[in-house]
Structure formats: structure tokens, C-alpha cells
PDB file of C-alpha atoms in Angstrom:
ATOM      1  CA  MET C   1       5.305  -6.855   5.708  1.00 96.00           C
ATOM      2  CA  ARG C   2       7.310  -4.234   3.911  1.00 98.00           C
ATOM      3  CA  LEU C   3       6.382  -0.576   3.611  1.00 98.00           C
ATOM      4  CA  GLY C   4       7.974   1.751   1.024  1.00 98.00           C
ATOM      5  CA  THR C   5       8.182   5.324  -0.018  1.00 98.00           C
ATOM      6  CA  PHE C   6       9.217   6.529  -3.402  1.00 98.00           C
ATOM      7  CA  ASN C   7       9.285  10.065  -4.779  1.00 98.00           C
ATOM      8  CA  LEU C   8       9.182   9.102  -8.532  1.00 98.00           C
ATOM      9  CA  MET C   9       9.856  12.339 -10.363  1.00 96.00           C
ATOM     10  CA  HIS C  10       7.346  11.467 -12.443  1.00 96.00           C
ATOM     11  CA  GLY C  11       8.944   8.471 -13.733  1.00 97.00           C
ATOM     12  CA  ARG C  12      11.799   9.841 -15.798  1.00 96.00           C
ATOM     13  CA  SER C  13      15.183   8.657 -16.024  1.00 95.00           C
ATOM     14  CA  MET C  14      17.944  10.775 -15.129  1.00 90.00           C
ATOM     15  CA  ASN C  15      19.994   8.635 -17.695  1.00 90.00           C
ATOM     16  CA  ASP C  16      18.009   9.561 -20.857  1.00 92.00           C
ATOM     17  CA  GLU C  17      15.382  12.052 -19.654  1.00 91.00           C
ATOM     18  CA  THR C  18      12.420   9.954 -20.591  1.00 95.00           C
ATOM     19  CA  VAL C  19       9.345   7.965 -18.893  1.00 96.00           C
ATOM     20  CA  ASP C  20       9.214   4.488 -20.163  1.00 97.00           C
ATOM     21  CA  PRO C  21       6.271   2.540 -18.728  1.00 96.00           C
ATOM     22  CA  VAL C  22       7.875  -0.682 -18.999  1.00 97.00           C
ATOM     23  CA  ARG C  23      11.125   0.831 -17.143  1.00 97.00           C
ATOM     24  CA  PHE C  24       8.729   2.358 -14.760  1.00 98.00           C
ATOM     25  CA  ARG C  25       6.683  -0.971 -13.749  1.00 98.00           C
ATOM     26  CA  SER C  26      10.334  -2.706 -13.538  1.00 98.00           C
ATOM     27  CA  ALA C  27      11.495  -0.354 -10.841  1.00 98.00           C
ATOM     28  CA  VAL C  28       8.371  -0.653  -8.818  1.00 98.00           C
ATOM     29  CA  ALA C  29       8.278  -4.153  -8.980  1.00 98.00           C
ATOM     30  CA  SER C  30      11.718  -4.473  -7.758  1.00 98.00           C
ATOM     31  CA  LEU C  31      10.884  -2.739  -4.680  1.00 98.00           C
ATOM     32  CA  ASP C  32       7.988  -5.711  -3.827  1.00 98.00           C
ATOM     33  CA  CYS C  33       6.369  -3.630  -1.397  1.00 98.00           C
ATOM     34  CA  ASP C  34       3.001  -4.388   0.380  1.00 98.00           C
ATOM     35  CA  VAL C  35       2.436  -0.786   0.860  1.00 98.00           C
ATOM     36  CA  LEU C  36       3.829   1.842  -1.117  1.00 98.00           C
ATOM     37  CA  ALA C  37       3.618   5.513  -0.762  1.00 99.00           C
ATOM     38  CA  LEU C  38       4.334   7.731  -4.021  1.00 98.00           C
ATOM     39  CA  GLN C  39       5.225  11.341  -4.666  1.00 98.00           C
ATOM     40  CA  GLU C  40       5.230  13.254  -7.916  1.00 98.00           C
ATOM     41  CA  VAL C  41       2.672  11.020  -9.765  1.00 98.00           C
ATOM     42  CA  ASP C  42       1.256  11.809 -13.010  1.00 98.00           C
ATOM     43  CA  LEU C  43      -1.939  11.470 -14.425  1.00 98.00           C
ATOM     44  CA  GLY C  44      -2.584  12.159 -18.250  1.00 98.00           C
ATOM     45  CA  GLN C  45       0.628  14.099 -18.399  1.00 97.00           C
ATOM     46  CA  PRO C  46       2.112  14.556 -22.035  1.00 96.00           C
ATOM     47  CA  ARG C  47       5.409  14.116 -20.432  1.00 95.00           C
ATOM     48  CA  SER C  48       4.750  10.506 -19.224  1.00 96.00           C
ATOM     49  CA  GLY C  49       3.028   9.494 -22.533  1.00 96.00           C
ATOM     50  CA  GLY C  50      -0.347  10.305 -20.752  1.00 97.00           C
ATOM     51  CA  ALA C  51      -0.170   7.314 -18.289  1.00 97.00           C
ATOM     52  CA  ASP C  52      -1.874   6.852 -15.217  1.00 98.00           C
ATOM     53  CA  LEU C  53       1.110   6.038 -12.990  1.00 98.00           C
ATOM     54  CA  CYS C  54      -0.809   5.251  -9.612  1.00 98.00           C
ATOM     55  CA  ALA C  55      -2.203   2.503 -11.800  1.00 98.00           C
ATOM     56  CA  LEU C  56       0.978   1.336 -13.387  1.00 98.00           C
ATOM     57  CA  ALA C  57       2.460   0.879  -9.871  1.00 98.00           C
ATOM     58  CA  ALA C  58      -0.285  -0.715  -8.225  1.00 98.00           C
ATOM     59  CA  GLU C  59      -0.408  -3.213 -11.105  1.00 98.00           C
ATOM     60  CA  ALA C  60       3.469  -3.608 -10.768  1.00 98.00           C
ATOM     61  CA  ILE C  61       3.224  -4.865  -6.705  1.00 98.00           C
ATOM     62  CA  GLY C  62       0.076  -6.782  -7.434  1.00 97.00           C
ATOM     63  CA  ALA C  63      -2.567  -4.468  -5.971  1.00 97.00           C
ATOM     64  CA  GLY C  64      -6.303  -4.384  -7.228  1.00 95.00           C
ATOM     65  CA  PRO C  65      -8.123  -1.610  -8.302  1.00 96.00           C
ATOM     66  CA  ALA C  66      -9.403  -1.615  -4.472  1.00 97.00           C
ATOM     67  CA  GLY C  67      -6.111  -1.108  -2.816  1.00 98.00           C
ATOM     68  CA  ARG C  68      -4.831   1.802  -4.784  1.00 98.00           C
ATOM     69  CA  ARG C  69      -5.893   5.906  -4.374  1.00 98.00           C
ATOM     70  CA  PHE C  70      -4.308   8.630  -6.466  1.00 98.00           C
ATOM     71  CA  ALA C  71      -4.960  12.203  -4.913  1.00 98.00           C
ATOM     72  CA  ALA C  72      -4.323  15.208  -7.460  1.00 98.00           C
ATOM     73  CA  THR C  73      -2.792  18.396  -6.105  1.00 98.00           C
ATOM     74  CA  VAL C  74      -2.769  20.082  -9.504  1.00 97.00           C
ATOM     75  CA  TYR C  75      -4.222  20.370 -12.281  1.00 98.00           C
ATOM     76  CA  GLY C  76      -1.913  20.997 -15.508  1.00 97.00           C
ATOM     77  CA  THR C  77       1.859  20.564 -15.365  1.00 95.00           C
ATOM     78  CA  PRO C  78       4.049  21.554 -12.587  1.00 91.00           C
ATOM     79  CA  GLY C  79       6.617  23.887 -14.029  1.00 84.00           C
ATOM     80  CA  GLU C  80       4.654  24.882 -17.100  1.00 89.00           C
ATOM     81  CA  SER C  81       1.229  26.298 -16.090  1.00 92.00           C
ATOM     82  CA  TRP C  82      -0.969  24.894 -13.540  1.00 94.00           C
ATOM     83  CA  ARG C  83      -4.086  25.258 -10.955  1.00 95.00           C
ATOM     84  CA  PRO C  84      -4.746  23.910  -7.380  1.00 96.00           C
ATOM     85  CA  ALA C  85      -6.481  20.591  -7.916  1.00 97.00           C
ATOM     86  CA  THR C  86      -9.714  21.846  -6.328  1.00 92.00           C
ATOM     87  CA  GLY C  87     -13.383  21.204  -7.979  1.00 89.00           C
ATOM     88  CA  PRO C  88     -13.804  18.913 -11.127  1.00 92.00           C
ATOM     89  CA  ARG C  89     -10.766  18.242 -13.460  1.00 94.00           C
ATOM     90  CA  LEU C  90     -11.567  19.207 -17.066  1.00 95.00           C
ATOM     91  CA  ASP C  91     -11.929  16.973 -19.763  1.00 94.00           C
ATOM     92  CA  GLY C  92      -8.422  15.648 -20.799  1.00 93.00           C
ATOM     93  CA  GLU C  93      -6.927  17.761 -18.190  1.00 97.00           C
ATOM     94  CA  PRO C  94      -3.343  16.509 -16.652  1.00 98.00           C
ATOM     95  CA  ALA C  95      -2.959  16.090 -12.993  1.00 98.00           C
ATOM     96  CA  TYR C  96      -0.016  15.679 -10.756  1.00 98.00           C
ATOM     97  CA  GLY C  97      -0.181  14.656  -6.724  1.00 98.00           C
ATOM     98  CA  ILE C  98       0.524  11.685  -4.612  1.00 98.00           C
ATOM     99  CA  ALA C  99      -0.599   8.075  -4.680  1.00 98.00           C
ATOM    100  CA  LEU C 100      -0.797   4.974  -2.360  1.00 99.00           C
ATOM    101  CA  VAL C 101      -0.770   1.417  -3.184  1.00 98.00           C
ATOM    102  CA  SER C 102      -1.370  -1.594  -1.084  1.00 98.00           C
ATOM    103  CA  ARG C 103      -1.910  -5.335  -1.419  1.00 97.00           C
ATOM    104  CA  LEU C 104      -3.059  -5.867   1.992  1.00 98.00           C
ATOM    105  CA  PRO C 105      -6.803  -4.920   2.227  1.00 98.00           C
ATOM    106  CA  VAL C 106      -7.942  -1.388   2.587  1.00 98.00           C
ATOM    107  CA  ARG C 107     -10.924  -0.655   5.190  1.00 97.00           C
ATOM    108  CA  GLY C 108     -10.897   2.748   4.234  1.00 97.00           C
ATOM    109  CA  TRP C 109      -9.421   5.722   2.762  1.00 98.00           C
ATOM    110  CA  ARG C 110      -9.495   9.180   3.159  1.00 98.00           C
ATOM    111  CA  VAL C 111      -7.710  12.380   1.839  1.00 98.00           C
ATOM    112  CA  MET C 112      -6.508  15.168   4.143  1.00 98.00           C
ATOM    113  CA  GLU C 113      -5.532  18.410   2.625  1.00 97.00           C
ATOM    114  CA  LEU C 114      -2.713  20.307   3.603  1.00 98.00           C
ATOM    115  CA  GLY C 115      -2.543  23.409   2.228  1.00 95.00           C
ATOM    116  CA  ARG C 116       0.284  25.320   0.575  1.00 94.00           C
ATOM    117  CA  ALA C 117       3.000  28.261   1.368  1.00 91.00           C
ATOM    118  CA  PRO C 118       1.891  31.461   0.147  1.00 87.00           C
ATOM    119  CA  VAL C 119       6.016  32.438  -0.610  1.00 81.00           C
ATOM    120  CA  ARG C 120       8.383  31.436  -3.461  1.00 76.00           C
ATOM    121  CA  ALA C 121      11.450  29.504  -2.386  1.00 76.00           C
ATOM    122  CA  PRO C 122      14.505  28.053  -3.547  1.00 76.00           C
ATOM    123  CA  VAL C 123      14.458  24.673  -4.431  1.00 74.00           C
ATOM    124  CA  ALA C 124      17.739  22.240  -5.582  1.00 71.00           C
ATOM    125  CA  VAL C 125      17.205  20.908  -8.657  1.00 69.00           C
ATOM    126  CA  PRO C 126      19.433  18.463 -11.001  1.00 65.00           C
ATOM    127  CA  GLY C 127      21.957  20.682 -13.146  1.00 68.00           C
ATOM    128  CA  PRO C 128      24.605  19.919 -15.648  1.00 66.00           C
ATOM    129  CA  GLU C 129      26.553  16.679 -14.899  1.00 65.00           C
ATOM    130  CA  GLY C 130      24.353  16.130 -11.669  1.00 62.00           C
ATOM    131  CA  ARG C 131      25.193  19.121 -10.061  1.00 70.00           C
ATOM    132  CA  PRO C 132      22.485  20.568  -7.986  1.00 72.00           C
ATOM    133  CA  ARG C 133      21.475  24.376  -9.099  1.00 76.00           C
ATOM    134  CA  LEU C 134      19.168  26.277  -7.142  1.00 78.00           C
ATOM    135  CA  ILE C 135      15.717  27.838  -8.566  1.00 76.00           C
ATOM    136  CA  LEU C 136      12.730  29.889  -7.057  1.00 78.00           C
ATOM    137  CA  LEU C 137       9.405  28.168  -7.286  1.00 80.00           C
ATOM    138  CA  ASP C 138       5.884  28.642  -6.103  1.00 84.00           C
ATOM    139  CA  ASP C 139       4.743  26.223  -3.560  1.00 92.00           C
ATOM    140  CA  GLU C 140       2.048  23.747  -4.534  1.00 94.00           C
ATOM    141  CA  PRO C 141      -0.919  22.393  -2.619  1.00 96.00           C
ATOM    142  CA  ARG C 142      -0.226  19.780  -0.575  1.00 98.00           C
ATOM    143  CA  ALA C 143      -2.346  16.409   0.791  1.00 98.00           C
ATOM    144  CA  ALA C 144      -2.139  13.489   2.721  1.00 98.00           C
ATOM    145  CA  ILE C 145      -3.796  10.055   1.421  1.00 98.00           C
ATOM    146  CA  ILE C 146      -4.659   8.086   4.832  1.00 98.00           C
ATOM    147  CA  ALA C 147      -5.906   4.325   4.490  1.00 98.00           C
ATOM    148  CA  GLU C 148      -6.941   2.085   7.437  1.00 98.00           C
ATOM    149  CA  LEU C 149      -5.146  -1.110   6.417  1.00 98.00           C
ATOM    150  CA  ALA C 150      -5.796  -4.818   7.567  1.00 97.00           C
ATOM    151  CA  THR C 151      -2.522  -6.680   8.513  1.00 94.00           C
ATOM    152  CA  PRO C 152      -1.517 -10.081  10.032  1.00 89.00           C
ATOM    153  CA  ASP C 153      -1.053  -7.810  13.300  1.00 88.00           C
ATOM    154  CA  GLY C 154      -4.376  -6.058  13.305  1.00 93.00           C
ATOM    155  CA  PRO C 155      -5.467  -2.649  11.847  1.00 96.00           C
ATOM    156  CA  LEU C 156      -2.847  -0.444  10.721  1.00 97.00           C
ATOM    157  CA  THR C 157      -3.583   3.425   9.844  1.00 98.00           C
ATOM    158  CA  VAL C 158      -0.957   4.469   7.133  1.00 98.00           C
ATOM    159  CA  ALA C 159      -0.309   8.300   5.778  1.00 98.00           C
ATOM    160  CA  ALA C 160       1.199   8.997   2.720  1.00 98.00           C
ATOM    161  CA  THR C 161       2.344  12.630   1.837  1.00 98.00           C
ATOM    162  CA  HIS C 162       4.786  15.240  -0.273  1.00 98.00           C
ATOM    163  CA  LEU C 163       5.061  18.255   2.073  1.00 98.00           C
ATOM    164  CA  SER C 164       6.262  21.527   1.242  1.00 96.00           C
ATOM    165  CA  PHE C 165       9.791  22.518   0.564  1.00 92.00           C
ATOM    166  CA  VAL C 166       9.305  25.917   2.424  1.00 93.00           C
ATOM    167  CA  PRO C 167      11.088  25.504   5.581  1.00 92.00           C
ATOM    168  CA  GLY C 168       8.676  25.786   8.711  1.00 94.00           C
ATOM    169  CA  TRP C 169       5.526  25.415   6.492  1.00 95.00           C
ATOM    170  CA  ASN C 170       6.690  21.454   6.007  1.00 97.00           C
ATOM    171  CA  ALA C 171       6.866  21.590  10.036  1.00 97.00           C
ATOM    172  CA  ARG C 172       3.240  22.463  10.474  1.00 97.00           C
ATOM    173  CA  GLN C 173       1.930  20.351   7.886  1.00 98.00           C
ATOM    174  CA  VAL C 174       3.738  17.297   9.553  1.00 98.00           C
ATOM    175  CA  ARG C 175       2.363  18.626  13.183  1.00 97.00           C
ATOM    176  CA  ARG C 176      -1.238  19.077  11.405  1.00 97.00           C
ATOM    177  CA  LEU C 177      -0.900  15.260  10.015  1.00 98.00           C
ATOM    178  CA  VAL C 178       0.217  13.255  12.776  1.00 97.00           C
ATOM    179  CA  ARG C 179      -2.763  15.071  15.110  1.00 96.00           C
ATOM    180  CA  ALA C 180      -5.100  13.887  12.421  1.00 96.00           C
ATOM    181  CA  LEU C 181      -4.314  10.358  12.633  1.00 96.00           C
ATOM    182  CA  GLY C 182      -5.857   9.701  16.133  1.00 88.00           C
ATOM    183  CA  SER C 183      -5.208   8.025  19.235  1.00 84.00           C
ATOM    184  CA  PRO C 184      -1.551   7.905  20.321  1.00 86.00           C
ATOM    185  CA  GLY C 185      -2.151   4.543  21.477  1.00 88.00           C
ATOM    186  CA  ALA C 186      -2.956   3.062  17.962  1.00 94.00           C
ATOM    187  CA  PRO C 187      -0.538   1.829  15.445  1.00 97.00           C
ATOM    188  CA  ALA C 188       0.391   4.376  12.735  1.00 98.00           C
ATOM    189  CA  VAL C 189       2.894   4.905  10.094  1.00 98.00           C
ATOM    190  CA  VAL C 190       3.525   8.049   7.847  1.00 98.00           C
ATOM    191  CA  LEU C 191       5.570   7.244   4.603  1.00 98.00           C
ATOM    192  CA  GLY C 192       6.677   9.799   2.360  1.00 98.00           C
ATOM    193  CA  ASP C 193       8.845  12.818   1.023  1.00 98.00           C
ATOM    194  CA  LEU C 194       8.571  15.317   3.904  1.00 98.00           C
ATOM    195  CA  ASN C 195      11.292  17.243   2.669  1.00 97.00           C
ATOM    196  CA  LEU C 196      12.431  17.514   6.284  1.00 98.00           C
ATOM    197  CA  PRO C 197      16.104  16.189   6.677  1.00 97.00           C
ATOM    198  CA  GLY C 198      17.381  13.421   8.906  1.00 95.00           C
ATOM    199  CA  PRO C 199      15.746  13.339  12.682  1.00 97.00           C
ATOM    200  CA  LEU C 200      14.232  16.412  12.173  1.00 98.00           C
ATOM    201  CA  PRO C 201      10.683  14.783  11.712  1.00 98.00           C
ATOM    202  CA  THR C 202      10.915  13.033  15.109  1.00 98.00           C
ATOM    203  CA  ALA C 203      11.992  15.777  16.730  1.00 98.00           C
ATOM    204  CA  LEU C 204       8.782  17.708  15.276  1.00 98.00           C
ATOM    205  CA  THR C 205       6.408  15.022  16.158  1.00 97.00           C
ATOM    206  CA  GLY C 206       7.506  12.819  18.542  1.00 96.00           C
ATOM    207  CA  TRP C 207       6.944   9.860  16.081  1.00 97.00           C
ATOM    208  CA  ARG C 208       9.798   6.801  15.976  1.00 97.00           C
ATOM    209  CA  ARG C 209      12.029   7.040  13.170  1.00 98.00           C
ATOM    210  CA  LEU C 210      12.118   3.411  11.786  1.00 98.00           C
ATOM    211  CA  ALA C 211      14.578   4.299   8.590  1.00 98.00           C
ATOM    212  CA  ALA C 212      17.454   6.163   9.050  1.00 98.00           C
ATOM    213  CA  ALA C 213      19.642   6.531   5.725  1.00 97.00           C
ATOM    214  CA  PRO C 214      20.606   8.971   3.076  1.00 98.00           C
ATOM    215  CA  THR C 215      17.929   9.234  -0.055  1.00 98.00           C
ATOM    216  CA  TYR C 216      18.974  12.149  -1.917  1.00 95.00           C
ATOM    217  CA  PRO C 217      20.381  12.816  -4.518  1.00 93.00           C
ATOM    218  CA  ALA C 218      19.920   9.206  -6.257  1.00 95.00           C
ATOM    219  CA  HIS C 219      23.378   9.285  -7.709  1.00 92.00           C
ATOM    220  CA  ALA C 220      25.138   9.942  -4.194  1.00 94.00           C
ATOM    221  CA  PRO C 221      22.784  10.113  -1.479  1.00 96.00           C
ATOM    222  CA  ARG C 222      23.788  12.495   1.379  1.00 96.00           C
ATOM    223  CA  VAL C 223      20.407  13.651   3.055  1.00 97.00           C
ATOM    224  CA  GLN C 224      17.274  11.743   3.812  1.00 98.00           C
ATOM    225  CA  PHE C 225      14.189  13.424   2.768  1.00 98.00           C
ATOM    226  CA  ASP C 226      12.314  10.043   2.315  1.00 98.00           C
ATOM    227  CA  HIS C 227      10.953   8.618   5.527  1.00 98.00           C
ATOM    228  CA  VAL C 228       8.984   6.136   7.364  1.00 98.00           C
ATOM    229  CA  LEU C 229       7.904   7.338  11.187  1.00 98.00           C
ATOM    230  CA  GLY C 230       5.671   4.972  13.300  1.00 98.00           C
ATOM    231  CA  ARG C 231       3.983   5.376  16.443  1.00 97.00           C
ATOM    232  CA  GLY C 232       2.085   3.018  18.697  1.00 96.00           C
ATOM    233  CA  PRO C 233       2.669  -0.970  18.411  1.00 96.00           C
ATOM    234  CA  VAL C 234       4.006  -0.967  15.056  1.00 96.00           C
ATOM    235  CA  PRO C 235       6.012  -4.268  14.404  1.00 94.00           C
ATOM    236  CA  ARG C 236       9.959  -4.037  15.017  1.00 95.00           C
ATOM    237  CA  VAL C 237      11.947  -3.185  12.092  1.00 98.00           C
ATOM    238  CA  VAL C 238      13.979  -6.190  10.964  1.00 98.00           C
ATOM    239  CA  ALA C 239      15.530  -4.812   7.775  1.00 98.00           C
ATOM    240  CA  VAL C 240      15.805  -1.170   6.067  1.00 98.00           C
ATOM    241  CA  GLU C 241      17.161  -0.634   2.389  1.00 98.00           C
ATOM    242  CA  VAL C 242      17.651   2.453   0.459  1.00 98.00           C
ATOM    243  CA  ARG C 243      17.085   1.100  -3.498  1.00 97.00           C
ATOM    244  CA  HIS C 244      18.935   2.872  -6.803  1.00 97.00           C
ATOM    245  CA  THR C 245      16.226   2.169  -9.439  1.00 97.00           C
ATOM    246  CA  PRO C 246      16.478   3.262 -13.148  1.00 97.00           C
ATOM    247  CA  ILE C 247      14.279   6.274 -12.497  1.00 97.00           C
ATOM    248  CA  SER C 248      14.046   9.461 -10.429  1.00 97.00           C
ATOM    249  CA  ASP C 249      16.606  11.596  -8.969  1.00 95.00           C
ATOM    250  CA  HIS C 250      15.403  10.079  -5.337  1.00 97.00           C
ATOM    251  CA  ARG C 251      16.356   6.782  -4.083  1.00 98.00           C
ATOM    252  CA  ALA C 252      13.444   4.399  -2.783  1.00 98.00           C
ATOM    253  CA  LEU C 253      13.058   3.860   0.956  1.00 98.00           C
ATOM    254  CA  VAL C 254      12.030   0.560   2.139  1.00 98.00           C
ATOM    255  CA  VAL C 255      11.327  -0.874   5.487  1.00 98.00           C
ATOM    256  CA  ASP C 256      10.529  -4.553   6.373  1.00 98.00           C
ATOM    257  CA  LEU C 257       8.691  -5.111   9.263  1.00 97.00           C
ATOM    258  CA  ALA C 258       8.388  -8.392  11.509  1.00 92.00           C
TER     259      ALA C 258
END
């Protein structure tokens, strides 16, 4: 069983700064994941050609409509004009958020709101020649998608998320999330861009770090923001891979379980 997490940067290539649906599908298909958490996912955004990136990703791994879920965190376009994704989405209004796709049977879905930090914070973004530069950004609302999966080893709870980049707030959010995942004895996995480096998520939650490898920035990874955490009788890890694809400023993190 292969689990993965991938911050898509809305499918944009670092080489030509465009979003190509064919290239996007190929990149996701190359991961060959049974379960894949996605962050920075566009829906109906002009910058990504109005595509439904969650649906494209599900098709790429062979997941049907019942095996995908998109959760909008903002309406509008991040970096331009947006509003929190509360209430109904207006006709034709772009959305942006997280997604979880699975080719394993899904017995139930739920979305958990994790709030947003009330302060602006510096964020490193790619600059000229790939060198990072710092900009001040308002935090966006955060959420988690939680799925109950039927696997060959029995039920498994999987949570996909993208946490705040504001220090302290992301720590609060990951603790809230793991508390919401129920009994410590039941197998569960958290997948996502936690915006917490290296071993810090394990220190904050007590969950096992199933993969230890740098994932950011994509051209020369130095820090691990993307994580796979496990709790309870999760099958043992037999392989870990950090995959460089033609899209995004993150590398995808893939974990094979026995």
C-alpha cells in the first residue's frame, strides 16, 4: 500500500511558470499512490486554466468519483483577492484548498476546520534563480480531510492537511487534529504539508515519523515540511521515496507500507 503527500503549488512548473493539465496528470500518475494527500489545490482558477485539479489527480491514480474529496479553504485567488470559504460558493467563483484521493474504498468522509492565525508572518517564496525571498503574508484558513478507508489489513483512518506557516499556530493545529482522530489504539495516518520541520511533528504529537527526508525546495531539498505520521498498528514501512516531478516547488513524499 503506497501513501503519498504532495504540495502541488497549483500544478505550476518552476521552469515555465505555467500549469499544463497533461503534465500535471503525468506527474501525479508517476507517483502511483493508493492514497494521496494534496495541498495548494485549485478549482476553477484562471491561473490553472479553470481545471478541477482534485478530479484530474483522482483520474491520474485511477480513483473513481467516490474516492476523491476536495475541501476549499478560500474562495478567490490566494495572493490576489480571496475570502474564507464559509457559506456557499458563488457561481463561477474560483476556489483553493486541499484534497485527498484514494483508489482504496472509502467508508466515510469528514472535513475538520482548523482555523487561521490572526497575524501576518514572513514566508520564503522562490525568487530569482531559485533563491528564496521573504514576503509578509496573511494566513489562510486551514482544514483537514479525514477518510475512513478499507485496506487489506483492515480499517485505516487517514487525515490530509496543510497547516499554517505561522510558528506556534501550526503546532496548535496539529495537536487539535491528532486529538480529533480518536482512540490511540486504532491505526491512523496523517499526511500533508505541516509547515513544521523535521522531527518537530513527532515531538508535538507523539506519533511516529514514517518518513525522514527533506522535501523543500524542490530543486535542492534542505528541509522536510511534508510528512507522513503514523499511530497504532500501521503496517511497517518498507520504502520511502522523495520524488522530483516537473511541477511544484515541493517534492512529493511517498511511503510504501508492507
